[in-house]
Amino acid sequence: MPRTIRITRSHKLAAAVLVAAGSVTAITATGGQSEAQPTAATSSATAEKAATGASTAKESAARKAAAENAAKKAAADAAAAKKVAADRKAEAKKAAAKERSEKQAANRSTERKAVAAPKKAAPKAAPRKYANNLDGWIRESLDIMKKKNIPGSYEGLHRNIMRESSGNPNAVNDWDINARNGIPSKGLLQVIQPTFDAYHVKGTPKKLTDPVANITAAANYAADRYGSIDNVDSAY
């Protein structure tokens, strides 16, 4: 005997759910072709977007790599330039040191040669020439007096000469006390022989009537007794 199945309210609800589900499935299956096109477009857009993103990432990576390479090159160039500058500085310093060394060596060589070379005697000045007259005799006497530190001036010498002998180098006093004693005064400044011998200046002739010797000895005597021939204004 066949089994009788009792359909309850619950069964009906379940069947309705199944029918509804089937309808949805059928609708989905029926409309699948029309639904597929938007899905494919979406997938294509997504893929394109992904490709674009990948391309952008690749370009970004390339730019980053290029920037890093440029930075490395710039650093390398800077290091190379710094090295070149340092090398040039070192070369300049070395060249300067070499130049100083060569100059010092040259100076030492010059100094050694200067020490080794015999010193040349300074050329002797040509003797001064004096006129063979009263002016020349006075000037020659003044030059000798200057070397011997004997005071006196041209004026002092000339004044006393003119008073004593009027400029005659051979003048002789044959009347005063000295003449009576056998030692007459002679020459431009009327000097007696003992005074001439005592005050004769080395380098002049040892002759009482020599004009230059007479003047210089008289000036030497006057400096010792009066301080200077310039202080003499009368017989002395």
PDB file of C-alpha atoms in Angstrom:
ATOM      1  CA  MET A   1       0.000   0.000   0.000  1.00  0.00           C
ATOM      2  CA  PRO A   2       1.508   3.236  -0.990  1.00  0.00           C
ATOM      3  CA  ARG A   3       2.695   5.539   1.819  1.00  0.00           C
ATOM      4  CA  THR A   4       0.621   8.593   2.159  1.00  0.00           C
ATOM      5  CA  ILE A   5       2.659  11.798   2.612  1.00  0.00           C
ATOM      6  CA  ARG A   6       0.950  14.555   4.434  1.00  0.00           C
ATOM      7  CA  ILE A   7       1.864  18.002   3.168  1.00  0.00           C
ATOM      8  CA  THR A   8       1.937  20.439   5.964  1.00  0.00           C
ATOM      9  CA  ARG A   9       2.206  24.190   6.029  1.00  0.00           C
ATOM     10  CA  SER A  10       5.923  23.943   6.578  1.00  0.00           C
ATOM     11  CA  HIS A  11       6.248  21.825   3.476  1.00  0.00           C
ATOM     12  CA  LYS A  12       4.382  24.383   1.487  1.00  0.00           C
ATOM     13  CA  LEU A  13       6.589  27.196   2.655  1.00  0.00           C
ATOM     14  CA  ALA A  14       9.713  25.233   1.837  1.00  0.00           C
ATOM     15  CA  ALA A  15       8.407  24.442  -1.606  1.00  0.00           C
ATOM     16  CA  ALA A  16       7.607  28.047  -2.196  1.00  0.00           C
ATOM     17  CA  VAL A  17      11.119  28.969  -1.191  1.00  0.00           C
ATOM     18  CA  LEU A  18      12.520  26.383  -3.562  1.00  0.00           C
ATOM     19  CA  VAL A  19      10.323  27.594  -6.383  1.00  0.00           C
ATOM     20  CA  ALA A  20      11.400  31.125  -5.732  1.00  0.00           C
ATOM     21  CA  ALA A  21      15.018  30.090  -5.641  1.00  0.00           C
ATOM     22  CA  GLY A  22      14.591  28.225  -8.885  1.00  0.00           C
ATOM     23  CA  SER A  23      13.001  31.228 -10.471  1.00  0.00           C
ATOM     24  CA  VAL A  24      15.920  33.407  -9.421  1.00  0.00           C
ATOM     25  CA  THR A  25      18.293  30.831 -10.770  1.00  0.00           C
ATOM     26  CA  ALA A  26      16.331  30.586 -13.956  1.00  0.00           C
ATOM     27  CA  ILE A  27      16.212  34.345 -14.303  1.00  0.00           C
ATOM     28  CA  THR A  28      19.942  34.524 -13.636  1.00  0.00           C
ATOM     29  CA  ALA A  29      20.572  31.761 -16.127  1.00  0.00           C
ATOM     30  CA  THR A  30      18.230  33.298 -18.660  1.00  0.00           C
ATOM     31  CA  GLY A  31      19.677  36.756 -18.288  1.00  0.00           C
ATOM     32  CA  GLY A  32      23.223  35.512 -17.992  1.00  0.00           C
ATOM     33  CA  GLN A  33      24.163  36.610 -21.462  1.00  0.00           C
ATOM     34  CA  SER A  34      22.974  40.182 -20.920  1.00  0.00           C
ATOM     35  CA  GLU A  35      24.635  40.286 -17.472  1.00  0.00           C
ATOM     36  CA  ALA A  36      27.958  38.977 -18.827  1.00  0.00           C
ATOM     37  CA  GLN A  37      28.759  42.025 -20.933  1.00  0.00           C
ATOM     38  CA  PRO A  38      28.949  44.543 -18.039  1.00  0.00           C
ATOM     39  CA  THR A  39      31.040  42.071 -16.080  1.00  0.00           C
ATOM     40  CA  ALA A  40      33.571  41.659 -18.906  1.00  0.00           C
ATOM     41  CA  ALA A  41      33.827  45.446 -19.337  1.00  0.00           C
ATOM     42  CA  THR A  42      34.411  45.828 -15.678  1.00  0.00           C
ATOM     43  CA  SER A  43      37.114  43.191 -15.755  1.00  0.00           C
ATOM     44  CA  SER A  44      38.755  44.882 -18.758  1.00  0.00           C
ATOM     45  CA  ALA A  45      38.725  48.234 -16.968  1.00  0.00           C
ATOM     46  CA  THR A  46      40.158  46.643 -13.912  1.00  0.00           C
ATOM     47  CA  ALA A  47      42.877  44.967 -15.952  1.00  0.00           C
ATOM     48  CA  GLU A  48      43.645  48.210 -17.750  1.00  0.00           C
ATOM     49  CA  LYS A  49      43.768  50.038 -14.459  1.00  0.00           C
ATOM     50  CA  ALA A  50      46.106  47.393 -13.107  1.00  0.00           C
ATOM     51  CA  ALA A  51      48.283  47.652 -16.199  1.00  0.00           C
ATOM     52  CA  THR A  52      48.299  51.432 -15.935  1.00  0.00           C
ATOM     53  CA  GLY A  53      49.261  51.181 -12.273  1.00  0.00           C
ATOM     54  CA  ALA A  54      52.036  48.745 -13.119  1.00  0.00           C
ATOM     55  CA  SER A  55      53.279  51.043 -15.868  1.00  0.00           C
ATOM     56  CA  THR A  56      53.173  54.029 -13.512  1.00  0.00           C
ATOM     57  CA  ALA A  57      55.034  52.087 -10.838  1.00  0.00           C
ATOM     58  CA  LYS A  58      57.597  51.013 -13.434  1.00  0.00           C
ATOM     59  CA  GLU A  59      58.048  54.611 -14.617  1.00  0.00           C
ATOM     60  CA  SER A  60      58.329  55.798 -11.017  1.00  0.00           C
ATOM     61  CA  ALA A  61      60.943  53.149 -10.340  1.00  0.00           C
ATOM     62  CA  ALA A  62      62.786  54.166 -13.513  1.00  0.00           C
ATOM     63  CA  ARG A  63      62.716  57.830 -12.506  1.00  0.00           C
ATOM     64  CA  LYS A  64      63.936  56.948  -9.036  1.00  0.00           C
ATOM     65  CA  ALA A  65      66.733  54.848 -10.480  1.00  0.00           C
ATOM     66  CA  ALA A  66      67.651  57.673 -12.887  1.00  0.00           C
ATOM     67  CA  ALA A  67      67.688  60.190 -10.035  1.00  0.00           C
ATOM     68  CA  GLU A  68      69.866  57.880  -7.942  1.00  0.00           C
ATOM     69  CA  ASN A  69      72.234  57.394 -10.873  1.00  0.00           C
ATOM     70  CA  ALA A  70      72.374  61.167 -11.457  1.00  0.00           C
ATOM     71  CA  ALA A  71      73.097  61.726  -7.762  1.00  0.00           C
ATOM     72  CA  LYS A  72      75.850  59.097  -7.862  1.00  0.00           C
ATOM     73  CA  LYS A  73      77.339  60.686 -10.991  1.00  0.00           C
ATOM     74  CA  ALA A  74      77.210  64.150  -9.436  1.00  0.00           C
ATOM     75  CA  ALA A  75      78.919  62.806  -6.301  1.00  0.00           C
ATOM     76  CA  ALA A  76      81.539  61.061  -8.424  1.00  0.00           C
ATOM     77  CA  ASP A  77      82.105  64.239 -10.467  1.00  0.00           C
ATOM     78  CA  ALA A  78      82.432  66.300  -7.284  1.00  0.00           C
ATOM     79  CA  ALA A  79      84.907  63.800  -5.827  1.00  0.00           C
ATOM     80  CA  ALA A  80      86.899  63.827  -9.080  1.00  0.00           C
ATOM     81  CA  ALA A  81      86.934  67.645  -9.155  1.00  0.00           C
ATOM     82  CA  LYS A  82      88.024  67.729  -5.507  1.00  0.00           C
ATOM     83  CA  LYS A  83      90.820  65.283  -6.254  1.00  0.00           C
ATOM     84  CA  VAL A  84      91.961  67.346  -9.256  1.00  0.00           C
ATOM     85  CA  ALA A  85      91.977  70.496  -7.112  1.00  0.00           C
ATOM     86  CA  ALA A  86      93.900  68.694  -4.368  1.00  0.00           C
ATOM     87  CA  ASP A  87      96.402  67.355  -6.897  1.00  0.00           C
ATOM     88  CA  ARG A  88      96.911  70.819  -8.394  1.00  0.00           C
ATOM     89  CA  LYS A  89      97.382  72.317  -4.948  1.00  0.00           C
ATOM     90  CA  ALA A  90      99.902  69.635  -4.055  1.00  0.00           C
ATOM     91  CA  GLU A  91     101.755  70.221  -7.343  1.00  0.00           C
ATOM     92  CA  ALA A  92     101.801  73.991  -6.766  1.00  0.00           C
ATOM     93  CA  LYS A  93     103.079  73.478  -3.232  1.00  0.00           C
ATOM     94  CA  LYS A  94     105.742  71.105  -4.482  1.00  0.00           C
ATOM     95  CA  ALA A  95     106.780  73.551  -7.228  1.00  0.00           C
ATOM     96  CA  ALA A  96     106.973  76.425  -4.711  1.00  0.00           C
ATOM     97  CA  ALA A  97     109.093  74.322  -2.360  1.00  0.00           C
ATOM     98  CA  LYS A  98     111.388  73.394  -5.240  1.00  0.00           C
ATOM     99  CA  GLU A  99     111.706  77.038  -6.270  1.00  0.00           C
ATOM    100  CA  ARG A 100     112.559  78.070  -2.686  1.00  0.00           C
ATOM    101  CA  SER A 101     115.118  75.303  -2.450  1.00  0.00           C
ATOM    102  CA  GLU A 102     116.725  76.350  -5.727  1.00  0.00           C
ATOM    103  CA  LYS A 103     116.835  80.003  -4.649  1.00  0.00           C
ATOM    104  CA  GLN A 104     118.386  79.074  -1.300  1.00  0.00           C
ATOM    105  CA  ALA A 105     120.955  76.930  -3.064  1.00  0.00           C
ATOM    106  CA  ALA A 106     121.726  79.780  -5.470  1.00  0.00           C
ATOM    107  CA  ASN A 107     122.075  82.232  -2.571  1.00  0.00           C
ATOM    108  CA  ARG A 108     124.406  79.879  -0.715  1.00  0.00           C
ATOM    109  CA  SER A 109     126.448  79.440  -3.860  1.00  0.00           C
ATOM    110  CA  THR A 110     126.652  83.200  -4.333  1.00  0.00           C
ATOM    111  CA  GLU A 111     127.654  83.669  -0.695  1.00  0.00           C
ATOM    112  CA  ARG A 112     130.364  81.024  -1.000  1.00  0.00           C
ATOM    113  CA  LYS A 113     131.690  82.666  -4.132  1.00  0.00           C
ATOM    114  CA  ALA A 114     131.623  86.049  -2.439  1.00  0.00           C
ATOM    115  CA  VAL A 115     133.581  84.664   0.515  1.00  0.00           C
ATOM    116  CA  ALA A 116     136.004  82.825  -1.715  1.00  0.00           C
ATOM    117  CA  ALA A 117     136.529  85.714  -4.106  1.00  0.00           C
ATOM    118  CA  PRO A 118     139.294  88.062  -3.020  1.00  0.00           C
ATOM    119  CA  LYS A 119     138.070  91.488  -2.099  1.00  0.00           C
ATOM    120  CA  LYS A 120     139.007  94.104  -4.572  1.00  0.00           C
ATOM    121  CA  ALA A 121     140.697  97.083  -3.095  1.00  0.00           C
ATOM    122  CA  ALA A 122     138.673 100.226  -3.433  1.00  0.00           C
ATOM    123  CA  PRO A 123     140.193 102.481  -6.037  1.00  0.00           C
ATOM    124  CA  LYS A 124     142.212 105.224  -4.472  1.00  0.00           C
ATOM    125  CA  ALA A 125     140.824 108.649  -4.924  1.00  0.00           C
ATOM    126  CA  ALA A 126     142.947 110.826  -7.115  1.00  0.00           C
ATOM    127  CA  PRO A 127     144.932 113.273  -5.010  1.00  0.00           C
ATOM    128  CA  ARG A 128     143.392 116.694  -4.935  1.00  0.00           C
ATOM    129  CA  LYS A 129     145.290 119.307  -6.832  1.00  0.00           C
ATOM    130  CA  TYR A 130     145.929 122.701  -5.285  1.00  0.00           C
ATOM    131  CA  ALA A 131     147.012 125.897  -6.956  1.00  0.00           C
ATOM    132  CA  ASN A 132     150.587 126.962  -6.269  1.00  0.00           C
ATOM    133  CA  ASN A 133     149.568 130.256  -4.715  1.00  0.00           C
ATOM    134  CA  LEU A 134     148.347 131.585  -1.393  1.00  0.00           C
ATOM    135  CA  ASP A 135     144.788 130.337  -1.927  1.00  0.00           C
ATOM    136  CA  GLY A 136     146.010 126.844  -2.817  1.00  0.00           C
ATOM    137  CA  TRP A 137     148.442 126.721   0.130  1.00  0.00           C
ATOM    138  CA  ILE A 138     145.708 127.725   2.597  1.00  0.00           C
ATOM    139  CA  ARG A 139     143.233 125.165   1.181  1.00  0.00           C
ATOM    140  CA  GLU A 140     145.775 122.343   1.274  1.00  0.00           C
ATOM    141  CA  SER A 141     146.681 123.227   4.855  1.00  0.00           C
ATOM    142  CA  LEU A 142     142.990 123.247   5.845  1.00  0.00           C
ATOM    143  CA  ASP A 143     142.518 119.715   4.430  1.00  0.00           C
ATOM    144  CA  ILE A 144     145.514 118.453   6.419  1.00  0.00           C
ATOM    145  CA  MET A 145     144.285 120.254   9.553  1.00  0.00           C
ATOM    146  CA  LYS A 146     140.872 118.618   9.160  1.00  0.00           C
ATOM    147  CA  LYS A 147     142.444 115.144   9.055  1.00  0.00           C
ATOM    148  CA  LYS A 148     144.558 115.931  12.133  1.00  0.00           C
ATOM    149  CA  ASN A 149     141.692 117.593  14.037  1.00  0.00           C
ATOM    150  CA  ILE A 150     143.467 120.958  14.144  1.00  0.00           C
ATOM    151  CA  PRO A 151     140.938 123.831  14.376  1.00  0.00           C
ATOM    152  CA  GLY A 152     141.057 126.859  12.106  1.00  0.00           C
ATOM    153  CA  SER A 153     139.290 128.543   9.210  1.00  0.00           C
ATOM    154  CA  TYR A 154     140.271 130.008   5.870  1.00  0.00           C
ATOM    155  CA  GLU A 155     139.523 133.490   7.173  1.00  0.00           C
ATOM    156  CA  GLY A 156     141.616 133.027  10.315  1.00  0.00           C
ATOM    157  CA  LEU A 157     144.612 131.732   8.364  1.00  0.00           C
ATOM    158  CA  HIS A 158     144.396 134.357   5.615  1.00  0.00           C
ATOM    159  CA  ARG A 159     144.007 137.261   8.069  1.00  0.00           C
ATOM    160  CA  ASN A 160     147.077 136.289  10.098  1.00  0.00           C
ATOM    161  CA  ILE A 161     149.187 135.510   7.007  1.00  0.00           C
ATOM    162  CA  MET A 162     148.514 138.939   5.543  1.00  0.00           C
ATOM    163  CA  ARG A 163     149.463 140.598   8.834  1.00  0.00           C
ATOM    164  CA  GLU A 164     152.641 138.561   9.355  1.00  0.00           C
ATOM    165  CA  SER A 165     154.102 138.247   5.832  1.00  0.00           C
ATOM    166  CA  SER A 166     151.717 139.855   3.316  1.00  0.00           C
ATOM    167  CA  GLY A 167     151.544 136.440   1.683  1.00  0.00           C
ATOM    168  CA  ASN A 168     155.291 136.048   1.025  1.00  0.00           C
ATOM    169  CA  PRO A 169     156.423 132.457   1.881  1.00  0.00           C
ATOM    170  CA  ASN A 170     160.084 133.575   1.998  1.00  0.00           C
ATOM    171  CA  ALA A 171     159.564 136.512   4.353  1.00  0.00           C
ATOM    172  CA  VAL A 172     162.167 136.741   7.170  1.00  0.00           C
ATOM    173  CA  ASN A 173     162.080 138.938  10.288  1.00  0.00           C
ATOM    174  CA  ASP A 174     165.661 140.054  10.884  1.00  0.00           C
ATOM    175  CA  TRP A 175     165.134 142.728  13.499  1.00  0.00           C
ATOM    176  CA  ASP A 176     163.094 141.331  16.475  1.00  0.00           C
ATOM    177  CA  ILE A 177     164.358 139.543  19.576  1.00  0.00           C
ATOM    178  CA  ASN A 178     164.227 136.180  17.848  1.00  0.00           C
ATOM    179  CA  ALA A 179     166.452 137.483  15.062  1.00  0.00           C
ATOM    180  CA  ARG A 180     168.903 138.863  17.636  1.00  0.00           C
ATOM    181  CA  ASN A 181     168.937 135.468  19.295  1.00  0.00           C
ATOM    182  CA  GLY A 182     169.783 133.828  15.960  1.00  0.00           C
ATOM    183  CA  ILE A 183     166.399 132.198  15.373  1.00  0.00           C
ATOM    184  CA  PRO A 184     164.526 134.648  13.108  1.00  0.00           C
ATOM    185  CA  SER A 185     160.878 134.187  12.294  1.00  0.00           C
ATOM    186  CA  LYS A 186     160.298 132.958   8.756  1.00  0.00           C
ATOM    187  CA  GLY A 187     157.561 132.058   6.292  1.00  0.00           C
ATOM    188  CA  LEU A 188     153.927 132.970   5.781  1.00  0.00           C
ATOM    189  CA  LEU A 189     153.063 132.928   9.484  1.00  0.00           C
ATOM    190  CA  GLN A 190     156.532 133.936  10.758  1.00  0.00           C
ATOM    191  CA  VAL A 191     157.414 130.795  12.725  1.00  0.00           C
ATOM    192  CA  ILE A 192     160.814 130.292  14.410  1.00  0.00           C
ATOM    193  CA  GLN A 193     162.645 127.007  13.881  1.00  0.00           C
ATOM    194  CA  PRO A 194     162.188 125.576  17.429  1.00  0.00           C
ATOM    195  CA  THR A 195     158.424 126.172  17.260  1.00  0.00           C
ATOM    196  CA  PHE A 196     158.260 124.648  13.776  1.00  0.00           C
ATOM    197  CA  ASP A 197     160.167 121.566  14.925  1.00  0.00           C
ATOM    198  CA  ALA A 198     157.914 121.145  17.990  1.00  0.00           C
ATOM    199  CA  TYR A 199     154.615 121.571  16.121  1.00  0.00           C
ATOM    200  CA  HIS A 200     155.479 120.149  12.712  1.00  0.00           C
ATOM    201  CA  VAL A 201     152.585 118.108  11.299  1.00  0.00           C
ATOM    202  CA  LYS A 202     153.479 114.716   9.876  1.00  0.00           C
ATOM    203  CA  GLY A 203     152.871 114.495   6.152  1.00  0.00           C
ATOM    204  CA  THR A 204     154.125 118.007   5.384  1.00  0.00           C
ATOM    205  CA  PRO A 205     157.675 118.902   4.308  1.00  0.00           C
ATOM    206  CA  LYS A 206     160.182 119.450   7.108  1.00  0.00           C
ATOM    207  CA  LYS A 207     161.179 122.811   5.726  1.00  0.00           C
ATOM    208  CA  LEU A 208     160.371 125.934   7.720  1.00  0.00           C
ATOM    209  CA  THR A 209     159.650 128.121   4.674  1.00  0.00           C
ATOM    210  CA  ASP A 210     157.499 125.528   2.846  1.00  0.00           C
ATOM    211  CA  PRO A 211     154.128 127.320   2.576  1.00  0.00           C
ATOM    212  CA  VAL A 212     151.924 124.372   3.549  1.00  0.00           C
ATOM    213  CA  ALA A 213     154.260 123.086   6.287  1.00  0.00           C
ATOM    214  CA  ASN A 214     154.620 126.626   7.720  1.00  0.00           C
ATOM    215  CA  ILE A 215     150.871 127.300   7.802  1.00  0.00           C
ATOM    216  CA  THR A 216     150.002 123.885   9.299  1.00  0.00           C
ATOM    217  CA  ALA A 217     152.658 124.020  12.016  1.00  0.00           C
ATOM    218  CA  ALA A 218     151.653 127.592  12.965  1.00  0.00           C
ATOM    219  CA  ALA A 219     147.957 126.557  13.149  1.00  0.00           C
ATOM    220  CA  ASN A 220     148.916 123.549  15.324  1.00  0.00           C
ATOM    221  CA  TYR A 221     150.902 125.838  17.669  1.00  0.00           C
ATOM    222  CA  ALA A 222     148.075 128.410  17.839  1.00  0.00           C
ATOM    223  CA  ALA A 223     145.514 125.675  18.612  1.00  0.00           C
ATOM    224  CA  ASP A 224     147.681 124.456  21.501  1.00  0.00           C
ATOM    225  CA  ARG A 225     148.241 127.949  22.925  1.00  0.00           C
ATOM    226  CA  TYR A 226     145.131 129.941  21.938  1.00  0.00           C
ATOM    227  CA  GLY A 227     142.551 127.311  21.060  1.00  0.00           C
ATOM    228  CA  SER A 228     142.612 128.178  17.344  1.00  0.00           C
ATOM    229  CA  ILE A 229     144.423 130.370  14.820  1.00  0.00           C
ATOM    230  CA  ASP A 230     141.086 132.124  14.512  1.00  0.00           C
ATOM    231  CA  ASN A 231     141.659 133.560  18.019  1.00  0.00           C
ATOM    232  CA  VAL A 232     144.957 135.209  17.030  1.00  0.00           C
ATOM    233  CA  ASP A 233     144.828 138.891  16.056  1.00  0.00           C
ATOM    234  CA  SER A 234     148.380 140.050  16.763  1.00  0.00           C
ATOM    235  CA  ALA A 235     151.912 138.751  17.244  1.00  0.00           C
ATOM    236  CA  TYR A 236     151.753 135.327  18.822  1.00  0.00           C
TER     237      TYR A 236
END
